[in-house]
CSV table of C-alpha atoms in Angstrom, one decimal:
chain,number,residue,atom,x,y,z
A,24,VAL,CA,0.0,0.0,0.0
A,25,GLY,CA,1.4,3.4,-1.0
A,26,THR,CA,3.7,2.0,-3.7
A,27,TYR,CA,3.7,3.9,-7.0
A,28,ILE,CA,4.0,2.5,-10.5
A,29,PHE,CA,4.1,4.1,-14.0
A,30,ALA,CA,1.9,1.8,-16.0
A,31,THR,CA,-0.5,1.2,-18.9
A,32,VAL,CA,-4.0,-0.3,-18.6
A,33,ASN,CA,-5.3,-3.0,-21.0
A,34,ASP,CA,-8.7,-1.4,-21.7
A,35,THR,CA,-10.4,1.5,-23.5
A,36,ALA,CA,-11.5,3.4,-20.5
A,37,ASN,CA,-10.5,6.9,-19.6
A,38,TYR,CA,-9.1,7.3,-16.0
A,39,THR,CA,-8.8,10.5,-14.0
A,40,PRO,CA,-7.0,11.2,-10.7
A,41,GLY,CA,-8.5,9.3,-7.7
A,42,GLN,CA,-10.6,7.0,-9.9
A,43,SER,CA,-11.8,3.8,-8.3
A,44,SER,CA,-9.4,0.8,-7.9
A,45,ILE,CA,-8.0,-1.1,-10.8
A,46,SER,CA,-6.8,-4.7,-10.5
A,47,GLY,CA,-3.0,-5.0,-10.9
A,48,SER,CA,-3.6,-7.8,-13.4
A,49,SER,CA,-4.9,-5.1,-15.8
A,50,LEU,CA,-1.7,-3.0,-15.5
A,51,ARG,CA,1.6,-3.3,-17.2
A,52,PRO,CA,4.8,-1.5,-16.0
A,53,SER,CA,6.0,0.9,-18.7
A,54,GLY,CA,8.3,3.7,-19.6
A,55,ALA,CA,7.7,6.9,-21.4
A,56,VAL,CA,5.9,7.3,-24.7
A,57,ARG,CA,8.2,7.6,-27.7
A,58,ILE,CA,7.6,10.6,-30.1
A,59,ASN,CA,9.4,10.7,-33.4
A,60,SER,CA,10.7,13.9,-35.2
A,61,SER,CA,7.4,14.2,-37.0
A,62,GLY,CA,5.5,14.4,-33.7
A,63,ASN,CA,4.0,10.9,-34.1
A,64,SER,CA,3.9,8.9,-31.0
A,65,GLY,CA,5.0,5.3,-30.9
A,66,PRO,CA,4.1,2.6,-28.4
A,67,THR,CA,5.0,3.1,-24.8
A,68,ALA,CA,8.5,1.9,-24.2
A,69,GLU,CA,9.6,-1.0,-21.9
A,70,ILE,CA,6.3,-2.7,-21.3
A,71,GLY,CA,6.4,-5.4,-18.6
A,72,THR,CA,5.0,-8.9,-19.2
A,73,SER,CA,2.8,-9.1,-16.1
A,74,GLY,CA,0.9,-6.8,-13.8
A,75,PRO,CA,1.7,-6.1,-10.2
A,76,ALA,CA,-0.3,-7.6,-7.3
A,77,GLY,CA,-3.1,-5.7,-5.5
A,78,PHE,CA,-5.4,-2.9,-6.5
A,79,TRP,CA,-4.3,0.4,-7.8
A,80,ARG,CA,-5.7,4.0,-8.1
A,81,CYS,CA,-5.0,6.3,-11.1
A,82,MET,CA,-3.0,9.4,-10.0
A,83,GLY,CA,-3.0,11.1,-13.4
A,84,ASN,CA,-5.1,11.4,-16.6
A,85,ARG,CA,-5.2,8.4,-18.9
A,86,VAL,CA,-7.1,8.5,-22.2
A,87,GLY,CA,-8.3,5.0,-23.3
A,88,GLY,CA,-6.2,3.0,-25.7
A,89,ASN,CA,-6.4,-0.2,-27.7
A,90,THR,CA,-7.4,-3.4,-25.8
A,91,SER,CA,-4.7,-5.6,-27.4
A,92,TRP,CA,-1.3,-5.6,-25.7
A,93,ALA,CA,0.2,-6.8,-29.0
A,94,ASN,CA,-1.2,-3.9,-31.1
A,95,ALA,CA,-1.8,-1.0,-28.8
A,96,THR,CA,-0.4,2.5,-28.6
A,97,TYR,CA,-0.2,2.4,-24.9
A,98,VAL,CA,-1.1,5.5,-22.8
A,99,ALA,CA,0.7,5.3,-19.5
A,100,THR,CA,0.2,7.2,-16.2
A,101,LEU,CA,1.0,7.0,-12.5
A,102,PHE,CA,-0.9,4.6,-10.2
A,103,VAL,CA,-0.7,4.1,-6.4
A,104,ARG,CA,-1.3,0.8,-4.7
A,105,THR,CA,-4.4,0.9,-2.4
A,106,SER,CA,-4.5,-2.8,-1.3
């Protein structure tokens, strides 16, 4: 409880700060979003292969992305563990 993670979510929902708990199995650890010289973003870098334990609350804004880990442009934000 109280641990932070920068992560992506495998669903199309939008999340805002303080939003209700999200299962760790729906999260993937991630790095920053890559943006090329033309301003086009690529997939979020360094995506982990499994989610963390527990339940997590969104601490930033996250606009929904693709629901396929294999084909998504991931949108990452900060989450805090709540249980």
